Short mmCIF file of C-alpha atoms and ligand atoms in Angstrom, two decimals:
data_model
loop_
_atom_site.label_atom_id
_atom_site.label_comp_id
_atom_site.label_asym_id
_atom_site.label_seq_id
_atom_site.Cartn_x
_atom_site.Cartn_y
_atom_site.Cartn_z
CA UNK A 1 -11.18 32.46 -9.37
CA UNK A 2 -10.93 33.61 -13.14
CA UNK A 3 -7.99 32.26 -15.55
CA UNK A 4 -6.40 33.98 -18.66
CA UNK A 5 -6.38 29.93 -20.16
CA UNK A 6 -8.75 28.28 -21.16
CA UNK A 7 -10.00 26.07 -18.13
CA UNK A 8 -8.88 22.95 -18.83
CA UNK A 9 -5.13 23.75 -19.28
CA UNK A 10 -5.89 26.02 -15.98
CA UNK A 11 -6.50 23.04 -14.24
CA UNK A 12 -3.72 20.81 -15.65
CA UNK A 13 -1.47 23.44 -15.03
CA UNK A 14 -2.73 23.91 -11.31
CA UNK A 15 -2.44 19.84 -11.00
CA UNK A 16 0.86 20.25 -12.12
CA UNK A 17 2.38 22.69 -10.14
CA UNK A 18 0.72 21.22 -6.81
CA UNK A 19 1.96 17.93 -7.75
CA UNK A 20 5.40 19.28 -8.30
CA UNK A 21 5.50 21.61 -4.99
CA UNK A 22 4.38 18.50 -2.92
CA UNK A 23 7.16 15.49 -4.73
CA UNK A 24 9.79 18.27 -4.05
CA UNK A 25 10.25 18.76 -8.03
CA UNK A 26 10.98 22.68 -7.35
CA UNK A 27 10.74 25.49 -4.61
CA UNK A 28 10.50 28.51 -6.31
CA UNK A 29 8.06 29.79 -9.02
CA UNK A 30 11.26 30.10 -11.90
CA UNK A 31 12.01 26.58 -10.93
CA UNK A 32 8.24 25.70 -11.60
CA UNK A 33 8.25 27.82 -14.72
CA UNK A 34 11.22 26.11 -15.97
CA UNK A 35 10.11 22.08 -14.81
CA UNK A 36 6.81 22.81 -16.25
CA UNK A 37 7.80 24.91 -19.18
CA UNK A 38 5.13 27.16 -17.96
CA UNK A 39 5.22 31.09 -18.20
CA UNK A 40 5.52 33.61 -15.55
CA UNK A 41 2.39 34.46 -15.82
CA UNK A 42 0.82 31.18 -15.51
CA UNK A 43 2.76 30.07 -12.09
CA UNK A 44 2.10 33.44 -10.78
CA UNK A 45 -1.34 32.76 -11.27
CA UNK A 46 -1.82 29.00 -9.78
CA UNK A 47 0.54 29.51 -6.97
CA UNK A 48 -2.02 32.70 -5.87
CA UNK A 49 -4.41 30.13 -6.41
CA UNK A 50 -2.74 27.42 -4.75
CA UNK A 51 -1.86 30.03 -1.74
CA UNK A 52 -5.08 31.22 -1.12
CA UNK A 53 -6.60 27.68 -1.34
CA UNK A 54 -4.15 27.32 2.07
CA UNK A 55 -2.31 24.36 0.16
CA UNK A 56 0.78 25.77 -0.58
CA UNK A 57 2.77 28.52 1.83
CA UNK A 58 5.44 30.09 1.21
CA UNK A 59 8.56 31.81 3.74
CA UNK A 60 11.10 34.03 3.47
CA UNK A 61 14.39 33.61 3.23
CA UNK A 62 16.94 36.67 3.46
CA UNK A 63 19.58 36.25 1.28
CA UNK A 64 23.52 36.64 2.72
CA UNK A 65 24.14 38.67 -0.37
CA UNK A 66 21.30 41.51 0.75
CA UNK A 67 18.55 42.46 -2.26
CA UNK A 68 14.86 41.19 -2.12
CA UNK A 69 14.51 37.78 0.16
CA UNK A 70 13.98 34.78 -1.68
CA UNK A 71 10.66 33.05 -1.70
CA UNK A 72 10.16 29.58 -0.66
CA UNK A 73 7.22 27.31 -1.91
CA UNK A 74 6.00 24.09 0.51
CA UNK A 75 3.12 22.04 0.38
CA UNK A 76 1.02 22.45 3.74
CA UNK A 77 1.07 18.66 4.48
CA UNK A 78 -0.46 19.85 7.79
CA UNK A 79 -3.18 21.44 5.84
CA UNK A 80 -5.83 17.91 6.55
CA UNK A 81 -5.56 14.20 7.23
CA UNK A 82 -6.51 11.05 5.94
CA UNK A 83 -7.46 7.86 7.60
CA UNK A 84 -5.36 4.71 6.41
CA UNK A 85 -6.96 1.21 7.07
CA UNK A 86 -5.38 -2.21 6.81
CA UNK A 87 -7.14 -5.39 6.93
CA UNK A 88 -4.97 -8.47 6.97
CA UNK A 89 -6.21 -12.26 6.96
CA UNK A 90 -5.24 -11.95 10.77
CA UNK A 91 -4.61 -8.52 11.61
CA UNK A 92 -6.09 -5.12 11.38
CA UNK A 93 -3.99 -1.29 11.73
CA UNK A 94 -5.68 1.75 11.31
CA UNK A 95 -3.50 5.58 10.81
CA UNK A 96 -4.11 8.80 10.58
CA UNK A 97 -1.59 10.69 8.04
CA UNK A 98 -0.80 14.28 6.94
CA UNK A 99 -1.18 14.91 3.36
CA UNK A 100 2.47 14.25 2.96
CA UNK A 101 1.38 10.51 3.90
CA UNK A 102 3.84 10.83 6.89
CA UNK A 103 1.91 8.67 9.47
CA UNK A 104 0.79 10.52 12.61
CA UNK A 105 -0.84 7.70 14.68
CA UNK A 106 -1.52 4.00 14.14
CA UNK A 107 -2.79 1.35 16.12
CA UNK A 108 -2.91 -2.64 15.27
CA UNK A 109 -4.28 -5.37 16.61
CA UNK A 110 -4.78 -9.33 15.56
CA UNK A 111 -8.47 -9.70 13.92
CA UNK A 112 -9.47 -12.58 12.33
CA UNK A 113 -11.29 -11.14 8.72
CA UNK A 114 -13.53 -14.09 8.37
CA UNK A 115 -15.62 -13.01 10.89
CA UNK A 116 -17.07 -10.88 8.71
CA UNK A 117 -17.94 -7.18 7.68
CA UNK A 118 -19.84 -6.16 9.86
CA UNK A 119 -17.92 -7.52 13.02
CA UNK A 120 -14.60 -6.61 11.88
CA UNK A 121 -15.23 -3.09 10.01
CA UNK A 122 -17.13 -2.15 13.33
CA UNK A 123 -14.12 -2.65 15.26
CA UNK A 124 -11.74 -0.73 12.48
CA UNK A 125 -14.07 2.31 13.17
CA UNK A 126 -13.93 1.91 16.87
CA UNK A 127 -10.16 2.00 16.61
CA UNK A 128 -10.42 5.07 13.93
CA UNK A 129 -12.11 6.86 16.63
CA UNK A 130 -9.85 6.10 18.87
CA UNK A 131 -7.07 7.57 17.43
CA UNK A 132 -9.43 10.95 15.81
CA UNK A 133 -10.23 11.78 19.89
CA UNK A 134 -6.52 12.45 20.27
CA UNK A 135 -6.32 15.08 17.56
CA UNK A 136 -7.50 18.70 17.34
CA UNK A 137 -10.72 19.20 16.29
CA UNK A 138 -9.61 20.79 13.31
CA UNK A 139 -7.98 17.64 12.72
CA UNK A 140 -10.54 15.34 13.33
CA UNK A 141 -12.14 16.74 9.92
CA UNK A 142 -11.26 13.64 7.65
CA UNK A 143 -10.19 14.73 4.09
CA UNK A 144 -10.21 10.94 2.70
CA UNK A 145 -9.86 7.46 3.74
CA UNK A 146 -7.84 4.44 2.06
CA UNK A 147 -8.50 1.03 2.66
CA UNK A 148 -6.72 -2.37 1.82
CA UNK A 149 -8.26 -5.86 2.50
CA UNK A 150 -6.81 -9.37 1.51
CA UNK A 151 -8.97 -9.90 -1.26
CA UNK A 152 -9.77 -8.93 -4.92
CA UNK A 153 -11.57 -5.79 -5.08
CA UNK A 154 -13.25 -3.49 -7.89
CA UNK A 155 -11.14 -0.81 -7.66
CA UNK A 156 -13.80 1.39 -8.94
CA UNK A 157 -16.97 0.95 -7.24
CA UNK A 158 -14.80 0.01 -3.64
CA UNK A 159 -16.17 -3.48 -3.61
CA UNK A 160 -14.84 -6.83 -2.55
CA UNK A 161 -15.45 -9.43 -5.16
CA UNK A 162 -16.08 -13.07 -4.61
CA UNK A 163 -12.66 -13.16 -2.09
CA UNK A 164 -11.65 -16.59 -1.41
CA UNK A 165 -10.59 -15.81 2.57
CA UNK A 166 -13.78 -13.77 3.80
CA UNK A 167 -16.54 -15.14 4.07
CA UNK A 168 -19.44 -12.28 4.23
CA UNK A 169 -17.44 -9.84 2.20
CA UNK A 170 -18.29 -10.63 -1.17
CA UNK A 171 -20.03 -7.40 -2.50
CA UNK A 172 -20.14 -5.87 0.20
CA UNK A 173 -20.17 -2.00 -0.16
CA UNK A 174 -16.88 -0.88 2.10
CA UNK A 175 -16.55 2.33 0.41
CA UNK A 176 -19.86 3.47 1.21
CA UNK A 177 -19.78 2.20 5.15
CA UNK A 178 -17.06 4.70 5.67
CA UNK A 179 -17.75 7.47 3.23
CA UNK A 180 -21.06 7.72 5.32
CA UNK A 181 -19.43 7.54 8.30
CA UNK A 182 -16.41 9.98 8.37
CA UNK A 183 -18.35 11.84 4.92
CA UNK A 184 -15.19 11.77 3.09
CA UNK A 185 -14.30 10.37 -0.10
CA UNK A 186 -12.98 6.40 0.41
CA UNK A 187 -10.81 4.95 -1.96
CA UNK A 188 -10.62 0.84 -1.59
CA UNK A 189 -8.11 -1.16 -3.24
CA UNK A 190 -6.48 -4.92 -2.14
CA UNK A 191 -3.77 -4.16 0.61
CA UNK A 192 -1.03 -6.10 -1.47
CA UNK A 193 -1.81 -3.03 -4.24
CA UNK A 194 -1.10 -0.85 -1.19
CA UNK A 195 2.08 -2.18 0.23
CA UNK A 196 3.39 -2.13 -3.73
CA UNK A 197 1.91 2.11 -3.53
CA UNK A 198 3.58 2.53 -0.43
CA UNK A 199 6.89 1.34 -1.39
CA UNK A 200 7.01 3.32 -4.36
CA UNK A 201 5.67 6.64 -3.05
CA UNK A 202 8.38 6.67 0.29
CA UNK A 203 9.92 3.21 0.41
CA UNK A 204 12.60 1.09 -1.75
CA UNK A 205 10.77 1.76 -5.11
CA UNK A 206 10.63 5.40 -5.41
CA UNK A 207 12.84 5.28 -8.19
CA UNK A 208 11.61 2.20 -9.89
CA UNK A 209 9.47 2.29 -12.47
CA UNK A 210 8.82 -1.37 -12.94
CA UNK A 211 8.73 -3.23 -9.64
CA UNK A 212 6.93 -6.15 -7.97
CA UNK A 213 5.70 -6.41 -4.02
CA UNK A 214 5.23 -9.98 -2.69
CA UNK A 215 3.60 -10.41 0.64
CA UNK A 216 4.22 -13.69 2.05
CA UNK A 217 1.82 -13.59 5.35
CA UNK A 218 -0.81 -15.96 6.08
CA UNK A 219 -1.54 -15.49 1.82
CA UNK A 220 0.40 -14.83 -0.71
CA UNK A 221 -0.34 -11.66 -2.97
CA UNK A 222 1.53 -9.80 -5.17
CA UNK A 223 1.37 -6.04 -6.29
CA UNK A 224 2.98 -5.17 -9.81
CA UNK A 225 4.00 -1.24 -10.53
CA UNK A 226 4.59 -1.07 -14.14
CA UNK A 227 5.84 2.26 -15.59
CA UNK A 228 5.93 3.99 -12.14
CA UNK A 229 1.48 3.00 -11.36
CA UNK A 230 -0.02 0.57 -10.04
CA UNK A 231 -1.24 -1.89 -12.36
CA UNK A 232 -4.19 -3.37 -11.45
CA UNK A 233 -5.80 -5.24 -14.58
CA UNK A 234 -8.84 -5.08 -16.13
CA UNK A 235 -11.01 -5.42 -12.85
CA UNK A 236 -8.54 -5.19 -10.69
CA UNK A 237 -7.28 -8.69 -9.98
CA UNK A 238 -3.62 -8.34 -11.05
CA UNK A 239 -1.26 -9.53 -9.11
CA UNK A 240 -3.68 -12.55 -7.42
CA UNK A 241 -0.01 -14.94 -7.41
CA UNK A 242 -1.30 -17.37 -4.33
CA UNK A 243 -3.64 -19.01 -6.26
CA UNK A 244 -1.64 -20.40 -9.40
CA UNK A 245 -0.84 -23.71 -9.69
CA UNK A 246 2.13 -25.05 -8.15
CA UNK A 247 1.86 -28.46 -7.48
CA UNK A 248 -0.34 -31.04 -9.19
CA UNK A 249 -1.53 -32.67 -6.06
CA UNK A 250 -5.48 -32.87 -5.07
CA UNK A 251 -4.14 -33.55 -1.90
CA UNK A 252 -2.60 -29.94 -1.65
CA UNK A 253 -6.25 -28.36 -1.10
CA UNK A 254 -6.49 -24.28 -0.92
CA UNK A 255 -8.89 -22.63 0.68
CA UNK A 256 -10.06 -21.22 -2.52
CA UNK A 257 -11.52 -24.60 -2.88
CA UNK A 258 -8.83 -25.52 -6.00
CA UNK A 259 -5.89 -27.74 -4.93
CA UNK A 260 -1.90 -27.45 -5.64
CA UNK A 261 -1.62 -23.43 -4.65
CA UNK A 262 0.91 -21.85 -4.19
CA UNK A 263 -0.82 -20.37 -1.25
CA UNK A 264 -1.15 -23.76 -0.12
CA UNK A 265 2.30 -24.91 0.16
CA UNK A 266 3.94 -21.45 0.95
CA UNK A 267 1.90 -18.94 2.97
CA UNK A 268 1.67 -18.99 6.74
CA UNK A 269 -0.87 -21.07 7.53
CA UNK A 270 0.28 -23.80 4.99
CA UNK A 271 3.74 -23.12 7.37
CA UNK A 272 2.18 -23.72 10.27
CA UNK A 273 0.64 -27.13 9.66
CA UNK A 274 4.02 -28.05 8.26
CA UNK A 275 5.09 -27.13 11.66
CA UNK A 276 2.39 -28.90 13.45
CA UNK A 277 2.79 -32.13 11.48
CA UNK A 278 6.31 -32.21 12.12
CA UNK A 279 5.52 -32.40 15.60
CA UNK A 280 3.65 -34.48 16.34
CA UNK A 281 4.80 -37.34 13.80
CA UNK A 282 8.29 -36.84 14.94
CA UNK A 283 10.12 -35.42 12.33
CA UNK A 284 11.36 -32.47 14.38
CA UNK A 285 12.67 -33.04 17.84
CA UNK A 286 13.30 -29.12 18.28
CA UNK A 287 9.11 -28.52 17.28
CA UNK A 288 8.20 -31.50 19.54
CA UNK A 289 9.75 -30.05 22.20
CA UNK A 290 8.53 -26.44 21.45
CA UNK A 291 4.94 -27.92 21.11
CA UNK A 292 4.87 -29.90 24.54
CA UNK A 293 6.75 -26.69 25.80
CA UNK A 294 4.27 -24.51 25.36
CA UNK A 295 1.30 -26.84 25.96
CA UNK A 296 -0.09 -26.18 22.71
CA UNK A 297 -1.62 -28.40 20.05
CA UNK A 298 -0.92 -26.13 17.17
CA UNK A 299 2.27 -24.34 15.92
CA UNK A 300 2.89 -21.49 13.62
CA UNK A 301 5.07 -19.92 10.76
CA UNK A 302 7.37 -18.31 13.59
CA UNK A 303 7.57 -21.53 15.34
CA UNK A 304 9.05 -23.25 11.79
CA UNK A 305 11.13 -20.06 11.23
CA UNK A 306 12.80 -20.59 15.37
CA UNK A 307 13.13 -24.31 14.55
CA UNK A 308 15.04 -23.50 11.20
CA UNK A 309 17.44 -20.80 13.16
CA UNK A 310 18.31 -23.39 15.37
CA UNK A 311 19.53 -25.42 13.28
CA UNK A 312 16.57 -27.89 12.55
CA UNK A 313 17.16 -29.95 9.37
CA UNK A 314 12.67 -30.72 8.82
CA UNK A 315 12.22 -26.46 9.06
CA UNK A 316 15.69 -25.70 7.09
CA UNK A 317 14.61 -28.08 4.44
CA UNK A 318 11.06 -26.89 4.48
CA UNK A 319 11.98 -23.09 4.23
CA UNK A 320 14.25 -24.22 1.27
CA UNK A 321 11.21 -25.47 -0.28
CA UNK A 322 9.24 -22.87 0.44
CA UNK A 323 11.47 -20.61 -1.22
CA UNK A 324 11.58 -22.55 -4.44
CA UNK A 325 7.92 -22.41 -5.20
CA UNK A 326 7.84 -18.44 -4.33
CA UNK A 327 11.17 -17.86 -6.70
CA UNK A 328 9.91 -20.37 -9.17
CA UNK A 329 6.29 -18.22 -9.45
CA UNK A 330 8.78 -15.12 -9.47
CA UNK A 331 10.91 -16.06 -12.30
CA UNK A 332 7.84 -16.96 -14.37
CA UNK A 333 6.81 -13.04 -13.21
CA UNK A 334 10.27 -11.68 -13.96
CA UNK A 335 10.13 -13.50 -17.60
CA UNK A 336 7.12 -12.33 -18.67
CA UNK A 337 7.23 -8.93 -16.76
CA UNK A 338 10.66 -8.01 -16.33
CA UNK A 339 10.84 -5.83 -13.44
CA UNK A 340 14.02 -4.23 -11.94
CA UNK A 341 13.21 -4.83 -8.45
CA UNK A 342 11.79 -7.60 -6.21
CA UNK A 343 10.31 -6.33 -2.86
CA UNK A 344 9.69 -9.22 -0.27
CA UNK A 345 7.02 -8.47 2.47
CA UNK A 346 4.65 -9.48 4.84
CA UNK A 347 4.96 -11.58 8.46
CA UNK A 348 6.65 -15.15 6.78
CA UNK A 349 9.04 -12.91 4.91
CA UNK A 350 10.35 -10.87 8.34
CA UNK A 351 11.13 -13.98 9.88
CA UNK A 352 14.58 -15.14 8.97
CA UNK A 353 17.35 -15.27 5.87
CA UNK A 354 16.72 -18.52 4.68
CA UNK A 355 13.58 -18.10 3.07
CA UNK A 356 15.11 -15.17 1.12
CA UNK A 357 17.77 -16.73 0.37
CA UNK A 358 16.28 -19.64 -1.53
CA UNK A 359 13.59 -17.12 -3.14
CA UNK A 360 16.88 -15.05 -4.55
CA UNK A 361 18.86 -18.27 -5.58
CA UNK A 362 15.84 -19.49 -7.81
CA UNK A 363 14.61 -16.76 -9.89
CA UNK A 364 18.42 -15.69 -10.68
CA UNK A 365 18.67 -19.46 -11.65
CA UNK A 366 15.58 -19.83 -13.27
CA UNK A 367 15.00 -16.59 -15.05
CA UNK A 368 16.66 -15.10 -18.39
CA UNK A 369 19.83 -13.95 -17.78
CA UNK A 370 18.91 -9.83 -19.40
CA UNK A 371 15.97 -9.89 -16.86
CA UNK A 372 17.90 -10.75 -14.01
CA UNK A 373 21.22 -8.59 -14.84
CA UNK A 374 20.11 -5.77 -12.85
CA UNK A 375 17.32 -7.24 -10.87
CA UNK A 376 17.35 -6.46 -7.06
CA UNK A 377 15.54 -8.52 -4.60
CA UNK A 378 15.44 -6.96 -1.48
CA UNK A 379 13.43 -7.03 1.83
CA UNK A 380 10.06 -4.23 2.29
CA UNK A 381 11.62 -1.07 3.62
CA UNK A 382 8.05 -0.13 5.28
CA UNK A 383 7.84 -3.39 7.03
CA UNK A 384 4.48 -4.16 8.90
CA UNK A 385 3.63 -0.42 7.80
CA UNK A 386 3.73 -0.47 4.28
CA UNK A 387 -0.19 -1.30 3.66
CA UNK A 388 -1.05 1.68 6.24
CA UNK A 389 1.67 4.22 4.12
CA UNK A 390 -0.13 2.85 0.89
CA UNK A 391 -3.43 3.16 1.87
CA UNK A 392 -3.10 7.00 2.88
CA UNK A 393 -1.03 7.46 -0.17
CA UNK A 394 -3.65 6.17 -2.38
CA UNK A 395 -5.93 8.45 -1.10
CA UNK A 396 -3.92 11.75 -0.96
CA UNK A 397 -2.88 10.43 -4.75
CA UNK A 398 -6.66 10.91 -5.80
CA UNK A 399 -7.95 13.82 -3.54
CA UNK A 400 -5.11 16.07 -5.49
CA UNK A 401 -5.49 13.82 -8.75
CA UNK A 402 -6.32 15.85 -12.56
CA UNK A 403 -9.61 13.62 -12.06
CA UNK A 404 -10.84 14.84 -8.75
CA UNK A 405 -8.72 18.47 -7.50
CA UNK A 406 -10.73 20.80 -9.02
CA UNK A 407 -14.22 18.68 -7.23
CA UNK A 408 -13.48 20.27 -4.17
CA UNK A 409 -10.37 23.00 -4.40
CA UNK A 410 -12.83 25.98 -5.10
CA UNK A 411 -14.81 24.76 -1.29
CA UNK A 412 -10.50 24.30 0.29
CA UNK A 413 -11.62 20.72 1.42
CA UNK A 414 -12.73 17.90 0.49
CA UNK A 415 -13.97 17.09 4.04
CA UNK A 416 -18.16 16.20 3.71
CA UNK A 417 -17.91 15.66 -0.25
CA UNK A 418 -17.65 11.75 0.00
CA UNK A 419 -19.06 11.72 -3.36
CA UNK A 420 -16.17 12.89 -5.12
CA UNK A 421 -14.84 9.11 -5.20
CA UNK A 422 -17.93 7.79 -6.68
CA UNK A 423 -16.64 7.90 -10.36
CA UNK A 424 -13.49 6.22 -9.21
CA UNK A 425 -11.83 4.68 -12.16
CA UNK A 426 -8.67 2.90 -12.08
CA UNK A 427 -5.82 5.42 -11.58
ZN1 ZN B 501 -6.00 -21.26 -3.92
#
């Protein structure tokens, strides 16, 4: 392929008109001319490109006004797929997505991660091949894979590091299990990062530039977009909210091994005990009963959250609670970070208003009034799919990045080149 530019504005340029074809930024090449304040001669040039490379197509429109039919750019979403992977504390989903990110297939299941790499990745790629049987086998050719676990990971080398709630997983090299095994490029990032990436690629943050993703599950995580990316800190810990201190109590113990976290007081397990002590020490007659119901010895989140909608003071009072220490971690997040949009996630979050509720009334009460005056708090649009949307997305973000397009246009895949993500740095 020769270019009349130098090379390097070739390939920005190419970049850029790809990127803008695929967000829907423009249609036709004047339209991409005029976004890109690029020449005639330039789009001609990468759309060829970009047509021959089978990544952009374009149809025919004839006009009602007769002359020459217009000519209609789209992305070829169809054109490969990506596997999407989601590892939660207690649950795993695996997707397959066209390069749109539009999800095609998924499968979940409960999984507990502590049971280590090798048990639980094992049974992520049993489930992966599951799902690549169904396809064509031009579609079983894996472009890229994204991958969220509940942990801290190095963003750039696709490694889990020192994660409080997997045992096993610390260092252990994720990226290059599935590169090797579906030979595509991985990218591996912490699944709160993902839900925040989904959100703002198709979900209630695509026009947000500064926004913030709690996941209250079984953890508590946050994911912070600042100026429309990801923000992910200097090695990729950002947004690790379950573990600050909340309450100065050594009786409070995390299983981080500190004490007082807010993880510890708020997330789902923390929510279950609650549940269970209540129980059996008499302080709820609505969980006693559900307990000896069921013929159980332990209760969960979703028991608390049934007690509460019936009415129960112990789980109304204890969801008020909860709410507090979430909103009071918030406002401290909304003061120093000042983002225009809240988005609540995860299992403990889906499970009734009340929780909310509290979580809204105390960071508009305890943050400064300009950061709150146009500050939305609202529930995950994605639901239980946001970390799968996320995880695709991150991948299809970096296969058709500035960074790593032009490793693998000039072959029309990136299919078998799973080194292209080895120089991963932190988009
Ligand atoms: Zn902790």
């Amino acid at each position: 392929m020769s270019f009349s530019s130098p090379p390097e504005e070739a390939l920005d340029s190419l970049v850029a008109v790809l990127d803008t074809v695929r967000s829907g930024g423009a249609r036709t090449r004047p339209e991409l001319g005029h976004r890109l304040g690029l020449g005639r001669t330039v789009v001609t040039q990468r759309v060829a490109q970009l047509l021959s490379s089978r990544l952009l197509a374009e149809d025919s429109y004839a006009l009602s006004t007769g002359g020459r039919p217009a000519r209609v750019l789209r992305f070829r979403a169809e054109a490969g797929n990506v596997v999407a992977v989601e590892l939660g504390a207690t649950s795993m989903a695996v997707g397959i997505s066209d390069l749109s990110g539009e999800l095609l297939d998924s499968v979940e299941e409960s999984a507990d991660v502590s049971a280590g790499p090798e048990a639980v990745l094992g049974r992520v790629e049993t489930l992966i091949d599951g799902l690549l049987s169904c396809r064509s086998r031009r579609e079983r050719q894996v472009w890229g894979v994204g991958v969220g676990l509940p942990g801290p990971v190095s963003y750039s080398s696709g490694i889990p590091i020192a994660p409080p709630i997997m045992p096993g997983w610390d260092g252990y090299p994720v990226r290059r299990r599935f590169a090797e095994r579906y030979e595509a490029p991985t990218w591996v990032d912490n699944e709160v990062n993902l839900m925040a990436l989904g959100e703002r690629r198709v979900g209630l943050a695509k026009d947000e530039r500064d926004a913030v993703f709690i996941k209250i599950g079984t953890g508590v995580g946050a994911g912070l977009l600042s100026a429309g990316r990801l923000h992910r800190g200097a090695q990729g810990a950002a947004g690790d909210v379950g573990h600050v201190s909340v309450v100065d109590d050594a009786a409070v113990v995390c299983r981080c091994g500190n004490f007082g976290c807010l993880e510890a007081v708020a997330g789902g397990a923390a929510l279950g005990r609650l549940a269970t002590d209540a129980a059996k020490d008499g302080s709820s007659e609505f969980l006693a009963n559900r307990m000896a119901e069921n013929g159980v010895d332990e209760l969960s989140a979703l028991d608390l959250a049934e007690a509460a909608a019936h009415g129960d003071r112990f789980a109304v009072e204890a969801f008020g609670r909860t709410g507090r220490y979430i909103g009071g971690m918030l406002a401290t997040l909304v003061n120093f970070y000042n983002p225009s949009l809240i988005i609540i996630g995860g299992g403990v979050a889906n499970v009734g208003d009340l929780l909310l509720a509290s979580i809204r009334q105390t960071v508009y009460s305890r943050s400064l009034p300009l950061a709150t005056r146009d500050l939305r708090i609202a529930r995950s649009a994605l639901g239980d799919k946001a970390g799968l949307y996320g995880a695709a997305l991150a991948a299809i973000d970096e296969l058709f990045s500035r960074q790593h397009l032009p490793q693998w246009i000039g072959d029309g895949s990136p299919a078998g080149h799973p080194e292209i993500a080895d120089d991963a740095t932190a988009a």
